[in-house]
């Protein structure tokens, strides 16, 4: 059983590297294939069958890191559908609110599966105290934004 898991993991890594090559060709950017890693999802997302794989692509030569979202094989349209919904939401909002709806830098398909490339945003501090303050400050901003979005709909 362990061997089949390793074979599956290697096949998944190979597929991600193929998508990475495609993204590099489309964007002209270079990423570090040795630093590519799968990001963990909240527990509730791990149980969702159509949840996309979320992968960190470290930039090289001063390039910004990026996040790749790749649809699972059983739900090849899931990332494309999410991008379409985000695009619709952004278009429906006033500019000052729409700017907070993140759209991908590029989107595409690889072997029938949709993917999207996003810039990596600044993470919270690894310092627990600073992180706690950042989260408290962010909560207010997110709450205010959601209230404004709700008021426009």
Short mmCIF file of C-alpha atoms in Angstrom, two decimals:
data_model
loop_
_atom_site.label_atom_id
_atom_site.label_comp_id
_atom_site.label_asym_id
_atom_site.label_seq_id
_atom_site.Cartn_x
_atom_site.Cartn_y
_atom_site.Cartn_z
CA UNK A 1 0.00 0.00 0.00
CA UNK A 2 2.86 2.41 0.84
CA UNK A 3 4.39 1.83 -2.59
CA UNK A 4 1.20 2.70 -4.44
CA UNK A 5 0.92 5.92 -2.39
CA UNK A 6 4.48 6.82 -3.36
CA UNK A 7 3.75 6.13 -7.04
CA UNK A 8 0.61 8.30 -6.82
CA UNK A 9 2.55 11.09 -5.09
CA UNK A 10 5.30 10.96 -7.75
CA UNK A 11 2.69 11.08 -10.53
CA UNK A 12 1.08 14.08 -8.84
CA UNK A 13 4.46 15.83 -8.52
CA UNK A 14 5.21 15.13 -12.18
CA UNK A 15 1.85 16.64 -13.17
CA UNK A 16 2.50 19.74 -11.05
CA UNK A 17 5.94 20.15 -12.66
CA UNK A 18 4.34 19.87 -16.11
CA UNK A 19 1.85 22.60 -15.18
CA UNK A 20 4.77 24.64 -13.80
CA UNK A 21 6.56 24.38 -17.17
CA UNK A 22 3.39 25.52 -18.92
CA UNK A 23 2.95 28.47 -16.54
CA UNK A 24 6.59 29.51 -17.07
CA UNK A 25 6.10 29.44 -20.85
CA UNK A 26 2.92 31.55 -20.64
CA UNK A 27 4.26 34.10 -18.15
CA UNK A 28 7.97 34.21 -18.94
CA UNK A 29 8.57 33.88 -15.19
CA UNK A 30 10.90 31.39 -13.56
CA UNK A 31 10.04 29.35 -10.49
CA UNK A 32 12.20 27.09 -8.33
CA UNK A 33 10.99 23.53 -8.99
CA UNK A 34 12.88 22.28 -5.92
CA UNK A 35 10.88 24.56 -3.63
CA UNK A 36 7.43 23.61 -4.95
CA UNK A 37 5.26 22.40 -2.09
CA UNK A 38 1.66 21.56 -1.46
CA UNK A 39 -0.02 23.87 1.03
CA UNK A 40 -2.28 22.45 3.69
CA UNK A 41 -5.95 23.29 3.72
CA UNK A 42 -8.25 23.82 6.68
CA UNK A 43 -9.60 20.50 7.93
CA UNK A 44 -13.08 21.08 6.53
CA UNK A 45 -11.62 21.53 3.00
CA UNK A 46 -9.65 18.29 3.21
CA UNK A 47 -12.94 16.38 3.19
CA UNK A 48 -14.37 18.15 0.14
CA UNK A 49 -13.98 16.02 -2.99
CA UNK A 50 -13.85 18.95 -5.42
CA UNK A 51 -11.24 20.90 -3.41
CA UNK A 52 -8.37 22.08 -5.58
CA UNK A 53 -4.74 21.32 -4.87
CA UNK A 54 -3.06 24.52 -3.67
CA UNK A 55 0.66 24.66 -4.42
CA UNK A 56 3.35 27.18 -3.53
CA UNK A 57 5.62 28.06 -6.45
CA UNK A 58 8.71 29.88 -5.15
CA UNK A 59 9.99 32.59 -7.48
CA UNK A 60 13.63 32.78 -8.53
CA UNK A 61 15.86 35.72 -9.37
CA UNK A 62 13.72 38.25 -7.51
CA UNK A 63 10.45 36.96 -8.93
CA UNK A 64 7.49 36.97 -6.56
CA UNK A 65 6.28 33.63 -5.25
CA UNK A 66 2.99 32.44 -6.68
CA UNK A 67 0.18 30.12 -5.69
CA UNK A 68 -1.10 27.52 -8.15
CA UNK A 69 -4.63 26.21 -7.77
CA UNK A 70 -5.16 22.94 -9.70
CA UNK A 71 -8.51 21.17 -10.10
CA UNK A 72 -8.75 17.56 -8.95
CA UNK A 73 -9.06 14.93 -11.71
CA UNK A 74 -12.68 14.08 -10.78
CA UNK A 75 -13.74 17.75 -10.93
CA UNK A 76 -11.63 19.26 -13.73
CA UNK A 77 -13.74 22.44 -13.94
CA UNK A 78 -13.65 23.36 -10.24
CA UNK A 79 -10.87 25.97 -10.52
CA UNK A 80 -12.31 27.44 -13.74
CA UNK A 81 -15.72 27.69 -12.07
CA UNK A 82 -14.22 29.43 -9.02
CA UNK A 83 -12.42 31.93 -11.26
CA UNK A 84 -15.63 32.58 -13.19
CA UNK A 85 -17.55 33.23 -9.94
CA UNK A 86 -14.81 35.58 -8.67
CA UNK A 87 -14.81 37.46 -11.97
CA UNK A 88 -18.60 37.91 -11.80
CA UNK A 89 -18.45 39.12 -8.20
CA UNK A 90 -15.67 41.57 -9.00
CA UNK A 91 -17.58 42.94 -12.00
CA UNK A 92 -20.73 43.45 -9.91
CA UNK A 93 -19.00 45.47 -7.19
CA UNK A 94 -18.01 49.15 -7.13
CA UNK A 95 -14.29 49.63 -7.88
CA UNK A 96 -13.33 50.39 -4.26
CA UNK A 97 -14.77 47.03 -3.15
CA UNK A 98 -13.90 45.04 -6.28
CA UNK A 99 -10.17 45.61 -5.82
CA UNK A 100 -10.22 43.19 -2.87
CA UNK A 101 -11.49 40.30 -5.02
CA UNK A 102 -8.35 38.50 -6.12
CA UNK A 103 -8.31 37.27 -9.71
CA UNK A 104 -5.64 34.99 -11.15
CA UNK A 105 -2.68 36.29 -13.12
CA UNK A 106 -3.31 33.50 -15.61
CA UNK A 107 -5.64 30.57 -15.94
CA UNK A 108 -5.45 27.56 -18.17
CA UNK A 109 -5.89 23.84 -18.63
CA UNK A 110 -3.51 20.93 -18.39
CA UNK A 111 -4.63 17.46 -19.42
CA UNK A 112 -8.25 18.61 -19.10
CA UNK A 113 -7.85 20.02 -15.57
CA UNK A 114 -8.26 23.74 -14.99
CA UNK A 115 -5.68 25.74 -13.07
CA UNK A 116 -5.10 29.32 -12.01
CA UNK A 117 -1.99 31.19 -10.90
CA UNK A 118 -2.29 33.82 -8.18
CA UNK A 119 0.31 36.11 -6.64
CA UNK A 120 1.39 35.02 -3.17
CA UNK A 121 0.08 37.56 -0.71
CA UNK A 122 1.96 38.60 2.39
CA UNK A 123 1.42 36.03 5.14
CA UNK A 124 0.80 36.80 8.79
CA UNK A 125 3.89 37.03 10.99
CA UNK A 126 5.30 33.81 12.41
CA UNK A 127 5.67 35.63 15.75
CA UNK A 128 2.60 34.56 17.75
CA UNK A 129 2.06 37.93 19.40
CA UNK A 130 2.38 39.92 16.19
CA UNK A 131 0.24 37.38 14.34
CA UNK A 132 -2.52 37.73 16.94
CA UNK A 133 -2.52 41.53 16.53
CA UNK A 134 -2.51 41.23 12.73
CA UNK A 135 -5.52 38.90 12.84
CA UNK A 136 -7.47 41.21 15.15
CA UNK A 137 -6.78 44.16 12.86
CA UNK A 138 -7.66 42.13 9.77
CA UNK A 139 -10.97 40.96 11.26
CA UNK A 140 -12.25 44.52 11.44
CA UNK A 141 -11.20 45.27 7.88
CA UNK A 142 -12.80 42.08 6.55
CA UNK A 143 -16.00 42.69 8.55
CA UNK A 144 -16.25 46.26 7.24
CA UNK A 145 -15.65 45.10 3.66
CA UNK A 146 -18.30 42.37 3.96
CA UNK A 147 -20.80 44.84 5.38
CA UNK A 148 -20.18 47.18 2.44
CA UNK A 149 -20.51 44.30 -0.04
CA UNK A 150 -23.78 43.23 1.59
CA UNK A 151 -25.07 46.81 1.40
CA UNK A 152 -24.45 46.89 -2.38
CA UNK A 153 -26.33 43.66 -3.12
#
